[in-house]
Every structure is written in C-alpha cells, then in structure tokens.
Amino acid sequence: MTETTPARHDFRLSIVCPDQHGIVARVAEAIAGTDGWITEAAQHTDAEAGWFFMRWVFALDPAREGELRDRLLHLGEDMRMDWVLADSRSRQRVVLMVSREGHCLSDLLARWNAGELPMDIPAILSNHTDHEPLARCYGIPFEHIPVPRDDRASAFAQLQERLDDLQPDTVVLARYMQILPPWMCERYPQRIINIHHSFLPSFSGARPYHQAHTRGVKLIGATSHYVTEELDAGPIIEQDVTRVRHDDSVQDMIRKGRDVERWVLARGLRYHLEGRVLTHGNKTVVFD
Amino acid sequence: MTETTPARHDFRLSIVCPDQHGIVARVAEAIAGTDGWITEAAQHTDAEAGWFFMRWVFALDPAREGELRDRLLHLGEDMRMDWVLADSRSRQRVVLMVSREGHCLSDLLARWNAGELPMDIPAILSNHTDHEPLARCYGIPFEHIPVPRDDRASAFAQLQERLDDLQPDTVVLARYMQILPPWMCERYPQRIINIHHSFLPSFSGARPYHQAHTRGVKLIGATSHYVTEELDAGPIIEQDVTRVRHDDSVQDMIRKGRDVERWVLARGLRYHLEGRVLTHGNKTVVFD
Amino acid sequence: MTETTPARHDFRLSIVCPDQHGIVARVAEAIAGTDGWITEAAQHTDAEAGWFFMRWVFALDPAREGELRDRLLHLGEDMRMDWVLADSRSRQRVVLMVSREGHCLSDLLARWNAGELPMDIPAILSNHTDHEPLARCYGIPFEHIPVPRDDRASAFAQLQERLDDLQPDTVVLARYMQILPPWMCERYPQRIINIHHSFLPSFSGARPYHQAHTRGVKLIGATSHYVTEELDAGPIIEQDVTRVRHDDSVQDMIRKGRDVERWVLARGLRYHLEGRVLTHGNKTVVFD
Amino acid sequence: MTETTPARHDFRLSIVCPDQHGIVARVAEAIAGTDGWITEAAQHTDAEAGWFFMRWVFALDPAREGELRDRLLHLGEDMRMDWVLADSRSRQRVVLMVSREGHCLSDLLARWNAGELPMDIPAILSNHTDHEPLARCYGIPFEHIPVPRDDRASAFAQLQERLDDLQPDTVVLARYMQILPPWMCERYPQRIINIHHSFLPSFSGARPYHQAHTRGVKLIGATSHYVTEELDAGPIIEQDVTRVRHDDSVQDMIRKGRDVERWVLARGLRYHLEGRVLTHGNKTVVFD
C-alpha cells in the first residue's frame, strides 16, 4: 500500500467473540467508514468452540480514531465482542525478571536494543545481583529483591509492591526460577510470560533437562506460555525443539537448550507485544 | 462453525487485484448478502507492488452460487479483480509425469489414496515403463511415451496430443527429468508443477546433488515451482532442506534428498489444489 | 577408500562393554591383524554409566572372517564385550504388521523397493484386509489375522505361531494399533519396533493427536522405539516433530503427523537394520 | 569414564593424512602406550579423495605429553600425517571484527561470558564506534579503525599492524561488511571465519536478503565459512535456514535472518575452537 495521506498510520484491531453471521462484513464496513485502509488481516474460526478470532492492521487517520471507537463500541455490544484497538506505535511497559541464568535476559536486551521488540523496560527485577552490570550497560534500572527460602511470602509482597509502582503491561519471567504465588498469577491474566525449558507437556517442573536425559529423548525443547496458577500448565504461546544425541551430556543439553529458550521466549514475547496472541480457554490463537 | 443449514457447503474465493480502498468491505458485503458464512480468510497486501491478494472460504447455499457470481462479476469489473470462485468439493484433473525415479510418484499416489490430495488422476505418463505396475496397483491408466534423444520433437508432439485428450487442469512433473519445450510451458501457465532437487536458486540444472557435494554445503534442499520457459526459474511454491554431513556421499545425498523432494512436491501440490497459491510476476503468495 | 583387493567387502562390528583401558587399540589391532581396512568408525563412552559403545565398518577379505571371529572371541571374553560381527551384505528378515492406517506401510514398501532398506519381507500381517492389494502389488505375502475384542488371547497365540514359522529378525509395528501381550514383547527384546504418533513422553497411550489438540501444543511429533512390556516406554530410537497452528484441526494434525510418522519410522528402521542402534538400559546409542 | 588419576586431563588429537592401512591401530597404540584413555573418537574416510580425517579426545597425564608427542612425530613422518595435539584446557586468542550490525557480536559476547566459547578476546576491532559501550560492558578493549572509501589500503595496513601486535589464533568477521584484501586472507588460512547472510552458494555478494526477496524463496539462510581470496567461496563450516513467507518484507527477512546468522556463526566458531573442523581442498570435515 502506498500511503496516500501522510497523516495516517497503522492501528491494529483484535476481536474475540462468538462466531456469528456477518462479522467480517460489519467490521470491514466500520473500518471503511472511517477511511481505514486494511494492510494485514488474519482471522480464525474455532468451529468446535463456536468462537471467532481476528486481528487486522489498517492505516487510519488518528483524528478519526475516536469515531472508529464509537462504531466498534456499538458493534461490540451488538455482537458480544471482546475487542482491542491499539495504535501500532504504542509500546508496552515490560518488566523483566531473572535469576542467575542470563542467556534469555541478554538475548531480549540485545533484541530490544536492535529495535526488534516494541517495548519499554522500566526495570529488571532479580533475586540475585549477577546481571546488574548487564542492565547498567543497557541503561535499565536493576532492582535486587532477594527471595529467601524461609521468607518467600514477604519477598513476594515486596515484589508486588514494586510491580504496583512500575505498572507493567506485561511481566516476563526470563528464567526467573521462582514459582510465583497464585494470587500474583491471578493479578496478571495473560500478562505474565514464562519460558519453561522443556517441550511441554513433557518434563514439567524441576530439572527438565535431567528428566530428558534420563528418558533418552532425541529432541529437547522449550515453551513460552502465559502463567496461570497451575505450574507450567498455562496457554502455550510458542514452542520449539533442537536435536540431541546419545553423546550429549546433561550439560550439553543445557547448552543446546539455551538456544531454544532464547528463540522461543523472544518469538513468544514479540507475538504478544504485537497483539498477535489471542486466548480462549487454555489455548492460544497466534497470528504469526 | 456449526452448520445450521445442511444445504450449505464450502466454497472458496480467491482474488488478485490492485490494492485499493474498501476491497474487504465490499467482498464481505457480497458474501454476507448471499448469506455466506466465512470460515477461513487470508489476505495479503504487497505494498511495494501495490497489489492485493486474498483467499476466503465460506459456507454457502449452492442455490445462491449464481447470485454470488453476479455480484462478484460487477465487483470484479469495478475493482479490476482476477477472481476464482470454486466449490471446495470440486476436484482438479491432474496428469502425473515421471521418468525412472519413482519416489515422488509413489508418495503422491499413497497420499491421493489416503484422501490427502483432492484430485482425479486420469493418467500417468512416462518416458519409461518402470512404474506401470505401481500405476496398475492404484488403478490408474499408465501411458508410455518414449522420448528418444534424436527425436524429441515428435515425442513432445505426441505428448501434447495426449494432453489435449486428457484435458488436465494441472500437470505434475514428478521427477520427469525431461525439459519441456517452451511452447508447451506457455500453454499451461501456472499449471505445470515441477520438483527440482535443489534449493533454488542454488544448483539449478543437471545433477544438483553432485554440485552440492562438490561445494560442500551442509544442507541440501528441494523446490517445487511452476514451470516457465526459463529452466528452473519459475515462481517457487515450496522449498525445504535437510542436513547433510561430510560423510554423506552423493548417493547418501540422493537418498536424503528424496525425502525432501517428496514433502516439497506433496505440500506444493496440495497448496495448488486447494487454491492456496496465487502468483504475481515471478513470485507466489501461498496461503498455507 | 579405493578397494585394492576385489575380494574384500564391508563388515561391521558393534561392541558394547564396560569402559576400560585400551579397547580401541586392541580392537584396531585385531582388525589390522586380519588386514581389515577401517572405513567408518563411531564410538561413545557413557561416562556416568561407565559403559563403552562402538560401531566400526571395515573392508575384509571374507576368507579371513573366521580368523577375526577367533580374535574377537578372545578379546570379548577378556574385556566382557557384547559384540556382533555382521557381513554388511546380509539382510534381516523383517515382518511388517499393520492395521487400517497404511501410510507407514506404503512408505516402507516404497523405500524397500527403492533399495533404501536392506531387508527381506517374508510377510505382512494385519488384523484387517485393507492393505492386501498393496502387498500384492509389491509381491509380498499378506496374512490376515483378525484380533476380535473378545478373543484377543487366541488371536495373539495364532500370531505367535505365524511368527514362529516366519522366523523374523525384526518385527515392525507400522501403525498396528494393537497392544501386544507382555510375553510376546519379552520374546523379541530390541527386535520389535513401534511407531507412536506423539513426541514421547508426551501423549502416550490412545488418541495422541486429540490430546495434543486439547493441550494446544505448537509442534506435534512421532517416536519410533523398541517395544517393551510397558506401553510406549521402551528405548527411543528416533523422534521428530512438525509445526502445527491454531487453525489445525485434529484431522489436520493427523494428516501432518502422518508425515512425521513416516520419516521417524523409516529412519529408525534403517538405523536398526544397519546396526546403528545399540542399547543400554532403557536408552539407545544411535550412530547415525 | 571415571577419572582414576586426578592428574590426567583431556587432550585432543586431530589428524589429516592419506588413507592407508592401520592408521587407527597405530594411533590407538601410541595413546594406549602413554596410558591415555580415549573418551571421544570420530573419524572419516573420504573414499573419493583417498584421504583420512580423525579427531580423538583422551585423558592423559600431562607429564606424558612429551612422550606422546615423540611417538606421534615418528608416526606422522611415517604416515605423512598433519596432526595437532592440543590440551583441551588451552584457549585460542580470538579477535572479533564488526561494523554497525551488532547482533552477532552481542550474541558471541553473551556466549563467551556464559562459558560456551573457549577463547580469550584480546580486542574487538571495528570501522565504527557503535559497539564500544557493549565491549566496555564485557571488559574487552575496543579499537576503532576507520576504513575510508578513498583510502582502504592504508586502513588495512593499519589493521594488519594491530593484528601483528594482537597475535590472534583466529579472526572472526562478525558482520564486518568489509572485503579484506587478498594478501590478508592468505596470511590467515583457515583462521578467518566470516558469517555470510545467505545460504551459499545462493545470493553471494551484496544485499543477499534483497536478492532472496526478489527471487521469492521460501527459506532464507546463513553460512559461516573460512575466508579465502575469492569472495564468499571459502570452505563452509556451518549453515542453517529459517522459513519466510510471502508477507515477509526485506526488513522482516533481515530480522529473521539475524537469528540464523547468530546460530550459524556461534556454532561454526565453537566447532572451530574445539578443533572439530578439518579441511581438505575447499571442503570441511566437521566432527560436531
């Protein structure tokens, strides 16, 4: 599309609603009616669940955003839609949390620095101090919140206090290695992303590479998912695997697995930040 | 989608046209106006070329197909659209052509037999007789049309005569190993699919695995593409690769490559048969 | 290696034994002492288990095979080796078993026919008659042994009787879909290969694609493994995966999964037939 | 292997020589004769070229290294071997060179910092100053050597001067984007590693992602290779690809390609540092 009006820029609209007749036509009409110009469109019907999902990107004169919102408001009520309209230039506030393993953190920071991830990072929180120099190198505030074994409750209260201040849109557990309390998970539905170092549902819980080594699997994987109360059981955003061989020790698996963790978290987070992930029940629709 | 009217079944519509304002809205309106119920939708805007591509699937009462065609006719003229509306239960007539290497042929036949490929096969044509028993096993007519080195012209004339009789929608060169004359390629634009046993544009022409072995590449591939006059240069439909190692001989590469050829041809053909491949210039849009 | 003595041809030797000093030197000496010429060599030390694995291929004058066996006999006793010396031109007798899904069967037959799998197939056994025409097409005896729900015991007795006659080296369950009784599994340790249509240990047991669909995973896989008494828990030979999306129905997963099943069974079987798979406990060493 | 003598540690021996009778036996004898304990062994015979390659790792009492070297010296002369014996705890000196794109650099630094790459980095050299802060963050000297278009000759003279001081074992062009003069390439045979952002031999030279976009390929790749005088034509160490679609712009390809470049350079460099890459003519043997 050659942008004819310089004032226009991209907005994206995502909709989740019961499947019904005429959705596409009515939404397209609303966008056309405000002179929007559709550049990307993806939709999905879950026939079994009778549910409809869509994500459209279109160029719109921002002066007409209000008008479009009004139209969508009417439509949304009429068709029982959950909808989100976002200016594609807006950026989420994302708090990164990490323990000692820094490979996902340094990967996310390098990508963020290269402009691959549309987000602002108000803080990196950690229960250790290892990655403070890296945070400083990228000019991001680093906060150390220890989680002592015998007083996890107050540690998490302190953590929540900080999050209340930081007001993140999304929290990324970039190998945080601490299980968040259920009340915390509930507070950020579909807003906490974790990277688990196995191809779920295999090898959930602790030491997945050791479990994989013992079972003698030929591929190991990683999974990025939304955090729910149940450990490693939330909606899966992205997964990938890499090949291992009989001569790969647990240490080799850990090294190879780090690569998969990096890709899977970075891709999952990018999908999330670009509004490509819609959820229904415990499953995701990913318009990649 | 729960089909409310038993009479309805799936149609698919593909459109290629200059990008312009309101396409989606107007097409959606046409479908909604004939009580069509959209179940799959994919579209793509090539901003550089200023071109628009879409493929929608929707349930429609076949009694209203004529009405929809009328609406599309008007729309198509108005918006300079190339459009195809197809009943998704219709099946293309596909002629398979093969030389001595039978791995792609037997793979396609097994998939066709399992219902993976929506096509009818009026004939298998070959310049050798090796695969006659296999054809017979699947109950498909096999025709031997030798291509002698010193009289290729009359061989291809004979071949064309047979094609004129067989009236194929699509011709698949499943390792046919003969270069078709330009006049024949022109006759079936975007309707002859070839499998080339390299990851194009690397190693076009003869003996690609030998070329790959000599260069010492670490992956080998295959490419399914529409045949044009220029050898191995037509629009690419699908590609894939597999890993090779220093200890893989040319023979090992040929064996490993056969697998890639099988997937790449079968996937490319399925995309084609399901109307998922649109072309513009020398490139394809594949709504996979 | 350019074979200098036309009389020589390839033998392969595999050894499994406790790790100890000087194994390689002593085996190499034995082979050199009979004028063997090593062309491939792979070995592996499992440091944790203190166990050693090797697979060597070498050209040997068959007239000296006896002499080499004598040397290995001494060495084997001395070093507590399990060893197998095989003429690489020898072929295993492999019985294929199948139920109604024929994609693995037709794939194996096409590969066997193309010379990819060094085996003879004395019979295809099935609890259904669907694939009799295919067997006949390849000239392989097909035997129908029904397995009625209410009399599985006598069906398996009859099956065992047939196997006693057929004397297979290996039995391949190419989507046989019946759980063999434990006494049968025990009879053929590391000699029955099954293809399970999931990436084990995820989704063992029945209807793995349905399980995968419900969980919302982003990749589905398949596993070829040796059959043991415990269902889907034997040593894993080979695994692979393919990507699925939110718009893949269970039927789509089944279709995509068939491809993975084909590769994984064909590769696993080839490794097995070429003596590339050594086992220790519940794990395999695969010299691919 | 449970190390019985604490004094022992790992050495690795790589050998390239004409294929001949008894190599393995005689080398194994030499190692056994100095009480070495083989833990990893890989070898390869290039039958066509009549050439033999091996890489063994074994535990050895360092006090006996000299004795082993003497044995190998005799053997090497006798069998016309090129051999390298290296203490596996030794680390190469590696100079990293970079232009403006920092994704490979930051990836290598993070891996080096995590202990994945056994090397010391005496300096990062660049024709730009962009990555000076990152270098400082990891405590590595950064040197800016501009390469003005109109005086490349003196720039490369200055660069060579610095390399003469730095005495690197290996130079890595981590997206350096400048073509080194032939005399410089010759000076470091098999010691300069470049990452090219295409799946060679496709799209060598400038702007490979633009070339790939124009051709409409379905996968894009990257290649790490040893630098020779001929541009992008040296021995290939490692390659990989990732899938692209019709809706990936050149910018998307660049983003996706960066991931492949990272893996392919990091893996290729690790293979090189661990002595896993042997070359013969323009091809590599990689004991991965």
Short mmCIF file of N, CA and C in Angstrom, two decimals, chain A residues 1-2 4-5 8 28-39 58-61 64, chain B residues 17-27 45 50 52 75 78-81:
data_model
loop_
_atom_site.label_atom_id
_atom_site.label_comp_id
_atom_site.label_asym_id
_atom_site.label_seq_id
_atom_site.Cartn_x
_atom_site.Cartn_y
_atom_site.Cartn_z
N MET A 1 0.83 -1.18 0.00
CA MET A 1 0.00 0.00 0.00
C MET A 1 0.88 1.26 0.00
N THR A 2 0.64 2.12 -0.91
CA THR A 2 1.37 3.39 -0.87
C THR A 2 0.53 4.36 -0.05
N THR A 4 -1.25 7.24 1.06
CA THR A 4 -1.63 8.44 0.31
C THR A 4 -1.71 9.66 1.23
N THR A 5 -2.19 9.42 2.45
CA THR A 5 -2.30 10.53 3.39
C THR A 5 -1.17 10.41 4.40
N ARG A 8 -1.94 9.42 8.11
CA ARG A 8 -2.35 8.09 8.54
C ARG A 8 -1.20 7.28 9.11
N ALA A 28 -15.43 -4.72 8.59
CA ALA A 28 -14.82 -4.10 7.41
C ALA A 28 -15.54 -2.79 7.07
N GLU A 29 -16.85 -2.81 7.22
CA GLU A 29 -17.65 -1.61 6.95
C GLU A 29 -17.27 -0.49 7.92
N ALA A 30 -17.11 -0.85 9.19
CA ALA A 30 -16.75 0.16 10.19
C ALA A 30 -15.41 0.80 9.85
N ILE A 31 -14.47 -0.04 9.41
CA ILE A 31 -13.13 0.50 9.09
C ILE A 31 -13.18 1.31 7.80
N ALA A 32 -13.88 0.76 6.80
CA ALA A 32 -14.01 1.51 5.54
C ALA A 32 -14.71 2.84 5.79
N GLY A 33 -15.69 2.82 6.71
CA GLY A 33 -16.46 4.03 7.01
C GLY A 33 -15.64 5.14 7.64
N THR A 34 -14.50 4.78 8.22
CA THR A 34 -13.61 5.82 8.75
C THR A 34 -12.38 5.97 7.88
N ASP A 35 -12.51 5.53 6.63
CA ASP A 35 -11.42 5.65 5.65
C ASP A 35 -10.16 4.88 6.04
N GLY A 36 -10.33 3.81 6.81
CA GLY A 36 -9.18 2.95 7.13
C GLY A 36 -8.82 2.10 5.92
N TRP A 37 -7.58 1.76 5.83
CA TRP A 37 -7.06 1.02 4.69
C TRP A 37 -6.37 -0.23 5.24
N ILE A 38 -7.03 -1.37 5.05
CA ILE A 38 -6.55 -2.62 5.66
C ILE A 38 -5.27 -3.11 4.98
N THR A 39 -4.24 -3.40 5.78
CA THR A 39 -2.98 -3.87 5.19
C THR A 39 -2.65 -5.30 5.60
N PHE A 58 -4.55 -1.75 9.95
CA PHE A 58 -5.01 -0.83 8.89
C PHE A 58 -4.45 0.56 9.17
N ALA A 59 -4.26 1.29 8.09
CA ALA A 59 -3.81 2.67 8.20
C ALA A 59 -5.04 3.54 8.44
N LEU A 60 -4.92 4.44 9.40
CA LEU A 60 -6.06 5.27 9.79
C LEU A 60 -5.55 6.66 10.14
N ASP A 61 -6.32 7.64 9.77
CA ASP A 61 -6.02 9.00 10.23
C ASP A 61 -6.32 9.04 11.72
N ARG A 64 -9.43 10.26 13.34
CA ARG A 64 -10.70 9.53 13.25
C ARG A 64 -10.74 8.31 14.17
N CYS B 17 -5.80 -8.41 -7.24
CA CYS B 17 -6.16 -7.13 -7.88
C CYS B 17 -5.26 -6.02 -7.37
N PRO B 18 -5.31 -4.86 -8.03
CA PRO B 18 -4.57 -3.72 -7.49
C PRO B 18 -5.10 -3.38 -6.11
N ASP B 19 -4.22 -2.99 -5.21
CA ASP B 19 -4.67 -2.61 -3.88
C ASP B 19 -5.49 -1.33 -3.97
N GLN B 20 -6.58 -1.27 -3.24
CA GLN B 20 -7.45 -0.10 -3.29
C GLN B 20 -8.32 -0.08 -2.04
N HIS B 21 -8.98 0.99 -1.85
CA HIS B 21 -9.77 1.19 -0.65
C HIS B 21 -11.05 0.37 -0.68
N GLY B 22 -11.34 -0.32 0.45
CA GLY B 22 -12.65 -0.94 0.60
C GLY B 22 -12.84 -2.32 0.01
N ILE B 23 -11.78 -2.96 -0.43
CA ILE B 23 -11.93 -4.29 -1.05
C ILE B 23 -12.60 -5.25 -0.08
N VAL B 24 -12.01 -5.36 1.11
CA VAL B 24 -12.50 -6.34 2.08
C VAL B 24 -13.97 -6.08 2.40
N ALA B 25 -14.29 -4.83 2.63
CA ALA B 25 -15.68 -4.50 2.98
C ALA B 25 -16.63 -4.89 1.87
N ARG B 26 -16.28 -4.59 0.63
CA ARG B 26 -17.20 -4.87 -0.46
C ARG B 26 -17.34 -6.36 -0.75
N VAL B 27 -16.22 -7.09 -0.64
CA VAL B 27 -16.32 -8.54 -0.85
C VAL B 27 -17.09 -9.18 0.30
N THR B 45 -1.29 -7.84 1.33
CA THR B 45 -1.06 -6.66 0.52
C THR B 45 0.43 -6.57 0.22
N GLY B 50 1.93 -2.67 -4.83
CA GLY B 50 0.59 -2.10 -4.81
C GLY B 50 -0.46 -3.12 -5.23
N PHE B 52 -2.98 -6.63 -4.25
CA PHE B 52 -3.76 -7.23 -3.17
C PHE B 52 -4.13 -8.67 -3.52
N LEU B 75 -18.44 -6.50 -9.10
CA LEU B 75 -17.34 -6.05 -8.26
C LEU B 75 -16.02 -6.18 -9.00
N ASP B 78 -15.51 -3.54 -11.55
CA ASP B 78 -15.32 -2.27 -10.87
C ASP B 78 -13.92 -2.14 -10.28
N MET B 79 -13.43 -3.23 -9.72
CA MET B 79 -12.15 -3.15 -9.00
C MET B 79 -11.01 -3.84 -9.74
N ARG B 80 -11.21 -4.16 -10.98
CA ARG B 80 -10.19 -4.82 -11.80
C ARG B 80 -9.60 -6.07 -11.11
N MET B 81 -10.50 -6.91 -10.67
CA MET B 81 -10.11 -8.12 -9.95
C MET B 81 -9.97 -9.31 -10.90
#
